[in-house]
Amino acid sequence: MFYTIDILGTIAFAISGVLVAINKKMDLFGILIIGFVTAVGGGTLRDLLIGNTPVSWMKDITFTYVIIASAVFAILFRSKINYLRTSLFLFDTIGIGLYTLVGIEKGLNAGLHPIICIALGTMTASFGGVIRDILCNEIPVIFRKEIYATACILGGITYFLLSKLPIDNNIVFIIAGIVVIVVRLLAVKFKIALPTVYKD
Amino acid sequence: MFYTIDILGTIAFAISGVLVAINKKMDLFGILIIGFVTAVGGGTLRDLLIGNTPVSWMKDITFTYVIIASAVFAILFRSKINYLRTSLFLFDTIGIGLYTLVGIEKGLNAGLHPIICIALGTMTASFGGVIRDILCNEIPVIFRKEIYATACILGGITYFLLSKLPIDNNIVFIIAGIVVIVVRLLAVKFKIALPTVYKD
Amino acid sequence: MFYTIDILGTIAFAISGVLVAINKKMDLFGILIIGFVTAVGGGTLRDLLIGNTPVSWMKDITFTYVIIASAVFAILFRSKINYLRTSLFLFDTIGIGLYTLVGIEKGLNAGLHPIICIALGTMTASFGGVIRDILCNEIPVIFRKEIYATACILGGITYFLLSKLPIDNNIVFIIAGIVVIVVRLLAVKFKIALPTVYKD
């Protein structure tokens, strides 16, 4: 099941990258690359920082196929993709729930401190979008107005709090993932954003 | 012979970086760094992703000397470098032919899938320029209008198709490199570019 | 003593990142991340390039706490931080002295050429700021007008010249660090900058 979620998340992330690249008037190669880095960038950064090389997407060709197919689909149906907006948003949200926890698990396997593990989880879920925005010459959107990382952090904290209780690890995993998803959904529904700080 | 090509490619890449940095009114340090990352950035990213560390240029000091010398040369003769435009373009083009194949070989040695190897080859040849453009605060030019990566990809495909035939590996290597070079030359001569995709 | 300097440098770097992020009107998450990458970005790049993973800040949670505390402090007292400008500038300057030498030592331990070691030292001291500027969508300030890297390079050269003499290594270390600090202080005091190069 986790593998299916991973694929759905990859599709959503890749399509989000493709749509940004089209808006930036990139050529086909640029569109494909932006789709790719949006989908795998977070996991790649995580793997590099903990020394898990070759990085994950290089070891399972499925992700490359899924991203290329998603990019082709998004290019062909770019004018109709609005109808899929809700599905894509759901895939994306479920994806960040999973990616946060995958990042945490990889950090635990590397013997790292819980706070570092949460940072790795958040990175896995959100830095694909950061790299996408840098390549598109924008200040990353999650640094400005998205409740996205906050959802990941709260999910990560839930994971570590629950894992101190006598609960099966799979259930802890699922509850923490649901926390990420619910926080994200509520934040979008009620337009909650982190405050910015102005110099007085 | 491959080492000589590698050096010529490095010179061409470094000079291209230096000229962009001069146009951006950077200081001497900035100019040197941009020359450096343009020359070694693609190989560095490849080495990081497959876990080949310390990365290549750190293990052979020759490249550092060549890049510094190229940067000094380009700064001193910046007003006359137009006369060398054709030579530099040729060095650059031969360089990407070689770098594509070096990347592919490193991927094969790491036991990776052919498609991933082609991606690594393309990265080796083209991501120095991407990092250059990011550091100069531009959307990378190869995402917008250059047939550059496409030449690398076609050369990579040629390599894998021919390597299934009973041909000596060195010859396959050379033919695939020539494909990269010829596609690039034809694309520039006939001003062929990849299409962009507009939202309808 | 070196550990204390490391912490002071981390505080200065983190606060510099936080102030830039506030000026860019980022939200709290963005501010924290920019503070973080400014503080640890240079060392992270160094560790990745030489293959020292998991990277240093992941192995010592103290730095994460110091950075978070610095960020909270800088946000709360952002309107009064000007009074601390001199202290912060001193911490920052002492920090780059130390970081340059830490980078050099890590390069020596990895068996690398002295020039590469100096490059690693300079990177450790200065690339946090480069990554900060890229994430904030600016051309990195040290490529344009700061004597910063030059101080690191001169300190690095001093280190290697003195280490050929029969002097205790700790003393060489301290003298080289002082060279970095003095060059930086003089450059700022007398407004010395590297020349830029214009196309004639």
Coordinates of C-alpha atoms in Angstrom, one line a residue:
Chain A
M1 CA 0.0 0.0 0.0
F2 CA 2.8 2.4 0.9
Y3 CA 4.3 1.8 -2.6
T4 CA 1.0 2.8 -4.2
I5 CA 0.9 6.0 -2.2
D6 CA 4.5 6.7 -3.1
I7 CA 3.6 6.4 -6.8
L8 CA 0.5 8.6 -6.4
G9 CA 2.5 11.2 -4.6
T10 CA 5.2 11.1 -7.3
I11 CA 2.5 11.7 -9.9
A12 CA 1.1 14.7 -8.1
F13 CA 4.5 16.2 -7.4
A14 CA 5.7 15.7 -11.0
I15 CA 2.5 17.3 -12.4
S16 CA 2.8 20.3 -10.1
G17 CA 6.4 20.8 -11.4
V18 CA 5.3 20.4 -15.0
L19 CA 2.6 23.0 -14.7
V20 CA 5.0 25.6 -13.1
A21 CA 7.5 24.9 -15.9
I22 CA 4.9 25.4 -18.6
N23 CA 3.9 28.8 -17.0
K24 CA 7.6 29.7 -17.1
K25 CA 7.6 29.0 -20.9
M26 CA 10.3 26.4 -20.6
D27 CA 10.9 23.9 -23.5
L28 CA 10.1 20.2 -23.3
F29 CA 13.4 19.3 -21.7
G30 CA 13.0 22.0 -19.1
I31 CA 9.5 20.9 -18.3
L32 CA 10.6 17.3 -17.9
I33 CA 13.5 18.2 -15.6
I34 CA 11.3 20.5 -13.4
G35 CA 8.7 17.7 -13.1
F36 CA 11.5 15.3 -12.2
V37 CA 13.2 17.4 -9.6
T38 CA 9.9 18.4 -8.0
A39 CA 9.0 14.7 -7.6
V40 CA 12.4 13.4 -6.4
G41 CA 14.3 16.4 -5.2
G42 CA 13.3 16.1 -1.5
G43 CA 14.2 12.4 -1.3
T44 CA 17.4 13.1 -3.2
L45 CA 18.5 15.8 -0.7
R46 CA 17.7 13.5 2.2
D47 CA 19.7 10.6 0.7
L48 CA 22.7 12.9 0.0
L49 CA 22.7 14.3 3.6
I50 CA 22.6 10.8 5.2
G51 CA 25.0 9.3 2.6
N52 CA 22.4 6.8 1.1
T53 CA 23.9 6.7 -2.4
P54 CA 23.2 6.0 -5.2
V55 CA 20.1 8.0 -4.3
S56 CA 16.8 6.1 -4.2
W57 CA 15.2 7.0 -7.5
M58 CA 18.3 5.7 -9.3
K59 CA 17.8 2.3 -7.8
D60 CA 14.1 1.9 -8.8
I61 CA 13.5 2.8 -12.5
T62 CA 9.7 2.7 -11.9
F63 CA 9.8 6.3 -10.6
T64 CA 11.5 7.5 -13.7
Y65 CA 8.8 5.9 -15.9
V66 CA 6.0 7.3 -13.7
I67 CA 7.5 10.8 -13.9
I68 CA 7.9 10.7 -17.6
A69 CA 4.4 9.4 -18.1
S70 CA 3.0 12.1 -15.7
A71 CA 4.9 14.8 -17.6
V72 CA 3.6 13.6 -21.0
F73 CA 0.0 13.5 -19.5
A74 CA 0.3 16.9 -18.0
I75 CA 1.6 18.5 -21.2
L76 CA -1.1 16.8 -23.4
F77 CA -4.0 17.7 -21.1
R78 CA -2.7 20.9 -19.7
S79 CA -5.8 22.9 -20.6
K80 CA -8.1 20.3 -18.9
I81 CA -6.0 19.6 -15.8
N82 CA -8.1 22.0 -13.8
Y83 CA -10.7 19.3 -13.6
L84 CA -8.2 17.1 -11.8
R85 CA -7.2 19.8 -9.4
T86 CA -8.9 18.2 -6.4
S87 CA -7.5 14.8 -7.1
L88 CA -4.0 16.1 -7.6
F89 CA -4.3 18.1 -4.4
L90 CA -5.3 15.0 -2.6
F91 CA -2.5 12.9 -4.1
D92 CA -0.1 15.6 -3.1
T93 CA -1.4 15.8 0.4
I94 CA -1.3 12.1 0.9
G95 CA 2.1 12.0 -0.6
I96 CA 3.6 14.5 1.9
G97 CA 2.1 12.4 4.7
L98 CA 4.0 9.4 3.4
Y99 CA 7.2 11.2 2.5
T100 CA 7.4 12.7 5.9
L101 CA 7.4 9.3 7.5
V102 CA 9.7 7.7 5.0
G103 CA 12.2 10.5 5.8
I104 CA 11.8 9.9 9.5
E105 CA 12.3 6.2 9.2
K106 CA 15.5 6.7 7.1
G107 CA 16.8 9.0 9.7
L108 CA 16.1 6.5 12.5
N109 CA 17.9 3.8 10.5
A110 CA 20.9 6.1 10.3
G111 CA 20.8 6.4 14.1
L112 CA 20.0 10.1 14.1
H113 CA 18.3 12.3 16.8
P114 CA 14.5 12.5 16.6
I115 CA 14.7 16.3 15.8
I116 CA 17.0 15.6 12.9
C117 CA 14.7 12.8 11.8
I118 CA 11.8 15.2 11.7
A119 CA 13.9 17.6 9.7
L120 CA 14.7 14.8 7.2
G121 CA 11.0 13.9 7.0
T122 CA 10.0 17.5 6.3
M123 CA 12.8 17.8 3.8
T124 CA 11.7 14.7 2.0
A125 CA 8.2 16.1 1.7
S126 CA 8.9 19.7 0.9
F127 CA 12.3 20.3 -0.8
G128 CA 11.3 19.0 -4.2
G129 CA 9.1 22.1 -4.3
V130 CA 11.9 24.3 -3.1
I131 CA 14.3 23.1 -5.8
R132 CA 11.5 23.6 -8.4
D133 CA 11.1 27.2 -7.3
I134 CA 14.8 27.9 -7.3
L135 CA 15.2 26.5 -10.8
C136 CA 12.3 28.6 -11.9
N137 CA 14.0 31.7 -10.3
E138 CA 11.3 32.2 -7.6
I139 CA 11.6 32.6 -3.9
P140 CA 10.4 29.1 -2.7
V141 CA 6.6 29.3 -2.0
I142 CA 6.8 27.3 1.2
F143 CA 9.1 29.9 2.7
R144 CA 6.4 32.5 2.1
K145 CA 2.9 31.4 2.6
E146 CA 2.2 27.7 2.6
I147 CA 1.3 25.5 5.6
Y148 CA 3.2 22.6 4.3
A149 CA 6.3 22.1 6.3
T150 CA 4.3 22.8 9.5
A151 CA 2.1 19.9 8.8
C152 CA 5.1 17.6 8.3
I153 CA 6.7 18.8 11.5
L154 CA 3.5 18.2 13.5
G155 CA 3.1 14.8 12.0
G156 CA 6.7 14.0 12.9
I157 CA 6.2 15.1 16.5
T158 CA 3.1 12.9 16.7
Y159 CA 5.2 10.0 15.5
F160 CA 7.8 10.4 18.2
L161 CA 5.3 11.0 21.0
L162 CA 3.2 7.9 20.0
S163 CA 6.2 5.7 19.6
K164 CA 6.9 6.1 23.3
L165 CA 3.6 4.4 24.0
P166 CA 3.0 0.6 23.7
I167 CA 1.4 0.9 20.2
D168 CA 2.3 -1.2 17.2
N169 CA 4.7 0.8 15.0
N170 CA 2.6 0.4 11.8
I171 CA -0.3 2.1 13.6
V172 CA 1.9 4.9 14.9
F173 CA 3.1 5.4 11.3
I174 CA -0.4 5.6 10.0
I175 CA -1.7 8.0 12.7
A176 CA 1.2 10.3 12.2
G177 CA 0.7 10.3 8.4
I178 CA -3.0 11.1 9.0
V179 CA -2.0 14.1 11.2
V180 CA 0.1 15.5 8.4
I181 CA -2.8 15.1 6.0
V182 CA -5.4 16.6 8.3
V183 CA -3.3 19.6 9.3
R184 CA -2.6 20.3 5.7
L185 CA -6.3 20.0 4.7
L186 CA -7.5 22.2 7.5
A187 CA -4.9 24.8 6.8
V188 CA -5.9 25.0 3.2
K189 CA -9.6 24.9 4.0
F190 CA -9.4 27.7 6.5
K191 CA -6.6 29.6 4.7
I192 CA -4.3 29.3 7.8
A193 CA -0.8 30.5 7.1
L194 CA 2.2 31.1 9.3
P195 CA 2.8 34.7 10.3
T196 CA 5.5 36.7 8.6
V197 CA 7.6 39.1 10.7
Y198 CA 8.0 42.7 9.7
K199 CA 10.7 44.9 10.9
D200 CA 9.2 47.5 13.1
Chain B
M1 CA 43.3 11.3 -26.0
F2 CA 40.2 11.3 -23.8
Y3 CA 42.2 13.2 -21.2
T4 CA 43.1 15.9 -23.7
I5 CA 39.4 16.2 -24.7
D6 CA 38.5 16.5 -21.0
I7 CA 40.9 19.3 -20.6
L8 CA 39.7 21.2 -23.7
G9 CA 36.1 20.8 -22.5
T10 CA 37.0 22.1 -19.1
I11 CA 38.7 25.2 -20.7
A12 CA 35.6 25.9 -22.8
F13 CA 33.2 25.4 -19.9
A14 CA 35.3 27.5 -17.6
I15 CA 35.5 30.4 -20.1
S16 CA 31.8 30.3 -20.8
G17 CA 31.2 30.7 -17.0
V18 CA 33.8 33.5 -16.7
L19 CA 32.1 35.5 -19.5
V20 CA 28.7 35.2 -17.9
A21 CA 30.1 36.3 -14.6
I22 CA 31.8 39.3 -16.1
N23 CA 28.5 40.4 -17.7
K24 CA 26.9 40.1 -14.3
K25 CA 29.5 42.5 -13.0
M26 CA 30.8 40.1 -10.4
D27 CA 34.2 40.6 -8.7
L28 CA 37.3 38.5 -9.3
F29 CA 36.3 35.9 -6.8
G30 CA 32.8 35.6 -8.2
I31 CA 34.2 35.2 -11.7
L32 CA 36.5 32.5 -10.7
I33 CA 33.8 30.6 -8.8
I34 CA 31.4 30.8 -11.7
G35 CA 34.1 29.6 -14.1
F36 CA 34.8 26.7 -11.7
V37 CA 31.2 25.5 -11.1
T38 CA 30.4 25.8 -14.8
A39 CA 33.4 23.5 -15.5
V40 CA 33.0 21.0 -12.8
G41 CA 29.4 21.3 -11.6
G42 CA 27.9 18.6 -13.8
G43 CA 30.5 16.0 -12.8
T44 CA 30.2 17.0 -9.2
L45 CA 26.4 16.5 -9.1
R46 CA 26.9 13.1 -10.8
D47 CA 29.5 12.0 -8.3
L48 CA 27.3 13.1 -5.4
L49 CA 24.3 11.2 -6.7
I50 CA 26.1 8.0 -7.1
G51 CA 28.3 8.4 -4.0
N52 CA 31.6 8.7 -5.7
T53 CA 33.3 10.9 -3.1
P54 CA 35.6 12.9 -2.7
V55 CA 34.2 14.1 -6.1
S56 CA 36.5 13.8 -9.1
W57 CA 38.0 17.3 -9.4
M58 CA 39.2 17.1 -5.8
K59 CA 41.3 14.0 -6.7
D60 CA 43.1 15.5 -9.8
I61 CA 44.5 19.0 -9.1
T62 CA 45.1 19.5 -12.9
F63 CA 41.5 20.6 -13.4
T64 CA 41.9 23.3 -10.8
Y65 CA 45.0 24.6 -12.5
V66 CA 43.4 24.5 -15.9
I67 CA 40.3 26.3 -14.7
I68 CA 42.3 29.1 -12.9
A69 CA 44.5 29.5 -16.0
S70 CA 41.4 29.7 -18.2
A71 CA 39.7 32.2 -16.0
V72 CA 42.8 34.5 -16.0
F73 CA 43.1 34.1 -19.7
A74 CA 39.4 35.0 -20.2
I75 CA 39.6 38.0 -17.9
L76 CA 42.8 39.4 -19.6
F77 CA 41.5 38.9 -23.2
R78 CA 37.8 39.4 -22.6
S79 CA 37.6 42.0 -25.3
K80 CA 39.2 39.8 -27.9
I81 CA 37.6 36.5 -27.0
N82 CA 35.1 36.9 -29.8
Y83 CA 37.9 35.8 -32.2
L84 CA 38.0 32.5 -30.4
R85 CA 34.2 32.0 -30.4
T86 CA 34.3 29.2 -33.0
S87 CA 37.2 27.3 -31.3
L88 CA 35.4 27.6 -27.9
F89 CA 32.1 26.4 -29.4
L90 CA 33.9 23.4 -30.8
F91 CA 35.7 22.6 -27.5
D92 CA 32.4 22.9 -25.7
T93 CA 30.7 20.7 -28.1
I94 CA 33.4 18.0 -28.1
G95 CA 33.4 18.3 -24.4
I96 CA 29.7 17.5 -24.0
G97 CA 30.2 14.5 -26.2
L98 CA 32.9 13.2 -23.9
Y99 CA 31.2 14.2 -20.7
T100 CA 28.0 12.4 -21.7
L101 CA 29.8 9.2 -22.2
V102 CA 31.9 9.6 -19.0
G103 CA 28.7 10.0 -17.1
I104 CA 27.2 6.9 -18.7
E105 CA 30.3 4.8 -17.9
K106 CA 30.2 5.9 -14.3
G107 CA 26.6 4.9 -14.1
L108 CA 27.3 1.5 -15.6
N109 CA 30.1 0.9 -13.1
A110 CA 27.6 1.7 -10.3
G111 CA 25.3 -1.0 -11.8
L112 CA 22.5 1.4 -12.7
H113 CA 19.7 1.1 -15.3
P114 CA 20.6 2.3 -18.8
I115 CA 18.0 5.2 -18.6
I116 CA 19.5 6.3 -15.3
C117 CA 23.0 6.1 -17.0
I118 CA 21.8 8.4 -19.8
A119 CA 20.4 10.8 -17.2
L120 CA 23.8 10.8 -15.5
G121 CA 25.6 11.4 -18.8
T122 CA 23.3 14.3 -19.7
M123 CA 23.7 15.7 -16.2
T124 CA 27.5 15.5 -16.4
A125 CA 27.4 17.4 -19.7
S126 CA 24.8 20.0 -18.9
F127 CA 24.4 20.8 -15.2
G128 CA 27.5 22.9 -14.9
G129 CA 25.6 25.4 -17.0
V130 CA 22.5 25.0 -14.9
I131 CA 24.4 25.8 -11.7
R132 CA 26.1 28.7 -13.4
D133 CA 22.7 30.2 -14.3
I134 CA 21.2 29.6 -10.9
L135 CA 24.2 31.4 -9.2
C136 CA 23.7 34.2 -11.7
N137 CA 20.0 34.4 -10.8
E138 CA 18.8 33.4 -14.3
I139 CA 16.4 30.6 -15.3
P140 CA 18.8 28.0 -16.8
V141 CA 19.2 28.5 -20.5
I142 CA 19.0 24.8 -21.3
F143 CA 15.5 24.7 -19.9
R144 CA 14.4 27.4 -22.3
K145 CA 16.0 27.2 -25.8
E146 CA 19.1 25.2 -26.2
I147 CA 19.4 21.8 -28.0
Y148 CA 22.0 20.6 -25.6
A149 CA 20.6 18.0 -23.4
T150 CA 18.7 16.4 -26.4
A151 CA 22.0 15.9 -28.1
C152 CA 23.3 14.1 -25.0
I153 CA 20.2 11.9 -24.7
L154 CA 20.4 10.9 -28.4
G155 CA 24.1 10.1 -28.0
G156 CA 23.3 8.0 -24.9
I157 CA 20.6 6.1 -26.7
T158 CA 23.0 5.4 -29.5
Y159 CA 25.5 4.0 -27.0
F160 CA 23.1 1.5 -25.6
L161 CA 21.7 0.5 -28.9
L162 CA 25.2 -0.1 -30.4
S163 CA 26.5 -1.9 -27.3
K164 CA 24.0 -4.7 -27.9
L165 CA 25.8 -5.4 -31.2
P166 CA 29.1 -7.2 -31.5
I167 CA 31.2 -4.0 -31.8
D168 CA 34.3 -3.1 -29.8
N169 CA 33.3 -0.9 -26.8
N170 CA 35.8 1.8 -27.7
I171 CA 34.3 2.2 -31.1
V172 CA 30.8 2.3 -29.6
F173 CA 32.0 5.0 -27.3
I174 CA 33.5 7.1 -30.1
I175 CA 30.4 6.7 -32.4
A176 CA 28.1 7.8 -29.6
G177 CA 30.3 10.8 -28.8
I178 CA 30.1 11.8 -32.5
V179 CA 26.3 11.5 -32.4
V180 CA 26.2 14.0 -29.5
I181 CA 28.6 16.4 -31.4
V182 CA 26.8 16.2 -34.8
V183 CA 23.3 16.6 -33.3
R184 CA 24.5 19.7 -31.4
L185 CA 26.2 21.2 -34.5
L186 CA 23.2 20.6 -36.7
A187 CA 20.9 22.1 -34.1
V188 CA 22.9 25.2 -33.8
K189 CA 23.5 25.5 -37.6
F190 CA 19.8 25.2 -38.4
K191 CA 18.6 26.9 -35.3
I192 CA 16.6 23.9 -34.2
A193 CA 15.1 24.2 -30.7
L194 CA 12.7 22.1 -28.7
P195 CA 9.2 23.4 -28.7
T196 CA 7.8 25.1 -25.7
V197 CA 4.3 24.4 -24.5
Y198 CA 1.8 27.2 -24.0
K199 CA -1.3 26.9 -22.0
D200 CA -4.2 27.2 -24.3
Chain C
M1 CA 37.8 26.7 23.0
F2 CA 37.3 25.8 19.4
Y3 CA 33.8 24.5 20.2
T4 CA 32.8 27.8 21.8
I5 CA 34.0 29.7 18.8
D6 CA 32.0 27.3 16.6
I7 CA 28.9 28.0 18.6
L8 CA 29.5 31.8 18.5
G9 CA 30.0 31.6 14.7
T10 CA 26.8 29.5 14.3
I11 CA 24.9 32.2 16.2
A12 CA 26.2 35.0 14.1
F13 CA 25.6 33.1 10.8
A14 CA 22.1 32.1 11.8
I15 CA 21.1 35.6 12.9
S16 CA 22.4 37.0 9.6
G17 CA 20.2 34.5 7.7
V18 CA 17.2 35.3 9.8
L19 CA 17.5 39.1 9.2
V20 CA 17.8 38.6 5.4
A21 CA 14.7 36.3 5.5
I22 CA 12.7 38.9 7.5
N23 CA 13.6 41.5 4.9
K24 CA 12.3 39.2 2.2
K25 CA 9.0 39.0 4.1
M26 CA 9.2 35.2 4.6
D27 CA 7.0 33.4 7.1
L28 CA 8.3 31.8 10.3
F29 CA 9.3 28.5 8.6
G30 CA 11.1 30.3 5.8
I31 CA 13.0 32.4 8.4
L32 CA 14.0 29.4 10.4
I33 CA 15.2 27.5 7.3
I34 CA 17.2 30.5 5.9
G35 CA 18.8 30.9 9.4
F36 CA 19.6 27.2 9.4
V37 CA 21.2 27.0 5.9
T38 CA 23.2 30.1 6.4
A39 CA 24.7 28.6 9.6
V40 CA 25.3 25.0 8.3
G41 CA 25.3 25.3 4.5
G42 CA 29.0 25.7 4.0
G43 CA 29.9 22.8 6.2
T44 CA 27.2 20.7 4.6
L45 CA 28.5 21.3 1.1
R46 CA 32.0 20.5 2.3
D47 CA 30.9 17.2 4.0
L48 CA 28.9 16.2 0.9
L49 CA 31.9 16.8 -1.5
I50 CA 34.3 14.8 0.6
G51 CA 31.7 12.1 1.4
N52 CA 31.6 12.7 5.2
T53 CA 27.9 11.6 5.8
P54 CA 25.7 11.9 7.6
V55 CA 26.8 15.6 7.5
S56 CA 28.2 17.1 10.7
W57 CA 25.2 19.1 12.0
M58 CA 23.1 15.9 11.9
K59 CA 25.5 14.2 14.3
D60 CA 25.5 16.9 17.0
I61 CA 22.1 18.2 18.0
T62 CA 23.6 21.2 19.8
F63 CA 23.8 23.1 16.6
T64 CA 20.2 22.7 15.8
Y65 CA 19.2 24.0 19.3
V66 CA 21.6 26.9 19.0
I67 CA 20.2 27.8 15.6
I68 CA 16.6 27.6 16.7
A69 CA 17.4 29.7 19.8
S70 CA 19.2 32.3 17.7
A71 CA 16.3 32.5 15.2
V72 CA 13.8 33.0 18.0
F73 CA 16.0 35.7 19.6
A74 CA 16.6 37.5 16.3
I75 CA 12.8 37.5 15.5
L76 CA 11.9 38.8 19.0
F77 CA 14.5 41.5 19.1
R78 CA 14.7 42.3 15.4
S79 CA 14.1 46.0 16.0
K80 CA 16.9 46.2 18.6
I81 CA 19.4 44.0 16.9
N82 CA 21.3 47.0 15.5
Y83 CA 22.8 47.5 19.0
L84 CA 24.4 44.1 18.6
R85 CA 25.7 44.8 15.2
T86 CA 29.4 45.0 16.3
S87 CA 29.2 41.9 18.4
L88 CA 27.6 40.0 15.6
F89 CA 30.2 41.2 13.1
L90 CA 32.9 40.0 15.5
F91 CA 31.3 36.6 16.0
D92 CA 30.9 36.2 12.3
T93 CA 34.5 37.2 11.6
I94 CA 35.9 34.9 14.2
G95 CA 33.6 32.2 12.9
I96 CA 34.9 32.4 9.4
G97 CA 38.5 32.2 10.8
L98 CA 37.6 29.0 12.5
Y99 CA 35.5 27.5 9.7
T100 CA 38.2 28.1 7.2
L101 CA 40.6 26.0 9.3
V102 CA 38.1 23.3 10.1
G103 CA 37.5 22.9 6.4
I104 CA 41.3 22.7 5.7
E105 CA 41.7 20.0 8.4
K106 CA 38.9 17.9 7.0
G107 CA 40.5 18.1 3.6
L108 CA 43.8 17.1 4.9
N109 CA 42.2 14.1 6.7
A110 CA 40.7 13.1 3.4
G111 CA 44.2 13.2 1.9
L112 CA 43.5 16.0 -0.5
H113 CA 45.9 18.5 -2.2
P114 CA 46.6 21.8 -0.3
I115 CA 44.8 23.9 -2.9
I116 CA 41.7 21.7 -2.6
C117 CA 41.9 22.0 1.2
I118 CA 42.0 25.8 0.9
A119 CA 39.0 25.6 -1.4
L120 CA 37.2 23.4 1.2
G121 CA 38.0 25.8 4.0
T122 CA 36.8 28.8 2.0
M123 CA 33.6 26.9 1.1
T124 CA 33.0 26.0 4.8
A125 CA 33.3 29.6 5.7
S126 CA 31.4 31.3 2.9
F127 CA 28.9 29.0 1.2
G128 CA 26.3 29.2 3.8
G129 CA 25.8 32.8 2.7
V130 CA 25.8 31.8 -0.9
I131 CA 23.0 29.3 -0.3
R132 CA 21.1 31.9 1.7
D133 CA 21.3 34.3 -1.2
I134 CA 20.2 31.7 -3.7
L135 CA 17.2 30.8 -1.6
C136 CA 16.4 34.5 -1.3
N137 CA 16.6 34.9 -5.1
E138 CA 19.7 37.2 -5.0
I139 CA 23.0 37.0 -6.7
P140 CA 25.3 35.9 -3.9
V141 CA 26.8 39.0 -2.2
I142 CA 30.3 37.4 -1.9
F143 CA 30.5 37.1 -5.7
R144 CA 29.9 40.9 -6.0
K145 CA 31.5 43.0 -3.3
E146 CA 32.6 41.3 -0.2
I147 CA 36.2 40.6 0.9
Y148 CA 35.3 37.4 2.6
A149 CA 36.5 34.5 0.6
T150 CA 39.8 36.3 0.0
A151 CA 40.4 36.5 3.7
C152 CA 39.8 32.7 3.9
I153 CA 42.1 32.0 1.0
L154 CA 44.9 34.1 2.5
G155 CA 44.5 32.4 5.9
G156 CA 44.6 29.0 4.1
I157 CA 47.8 29.9 2.3
T158 CA 49.3 31.1 5.6
Y159 CA 48.4 27.7 7.2
F160 CA 50.2 25.7 4.5
L161 CA 53.3 28.0 4.4
L162 CA 53.7 27.9 8.2
S163 CA 53.1 24.2 8.4
K164 CA 56.3 23.6 6.5
L165 CA 58.2 25.3 9.4
P166 CA 59.0 23.5 12.6
I167 CA 56.1 25.1 14.5
D168 CA 53.5 23.4 16.7
N169 CA 50.4 22.6 14.6
N170 CA 48.1 24.3 17.1
I171 CA 50.0 27.5 16.9
V172 CA 50.0 27.4 13.1
F173 CA 46.2 26.9 13.3
I174 CA 45.8 29.9 15.5
I175 CA 48.0 32.2 13.5
A176 CA 46.2 31.3 10.3
G177 CA 42.9 31.9 11.9
I178 CA 44.1 35.3 13.0
V179 CA 45.2 36.1 9.5
V180 CA 41.6 35.4 8.2
I181 CA 40.2 37.6 11.0
V182 CA 42.6 40.5 10.5
V183 CA 42.3 40.6 6.7
R184 CA 38.5 40.7 7.0
L185 CA 38.6 43.4 9.6
L186 CA 41.0 45.6 7.6
A187 CA 39.0 45.0 4.4
V188 CA 35.8 46.2 6.1
K189 CA 37.5 49.1 7.9
F190 CA 39.2 50.4 4.8
K191 CA 36.3 49.4 2.5
I192 CA 38.6 47.3 0.3
A193 CA 36.9 45.2 -2.3
L194 CA 38.0 43.0 -5.1
P195 CA 37.9 44.7 -8.5
T196 CA 35.2 43.8 -10.9
V197 CA 36.0 43.4 -14.6
Y198 CA 34.1 45.2 -17.2
K199 CA 34.0 44.3 -20.9
D200 CA 35.8 47.0 -22.8

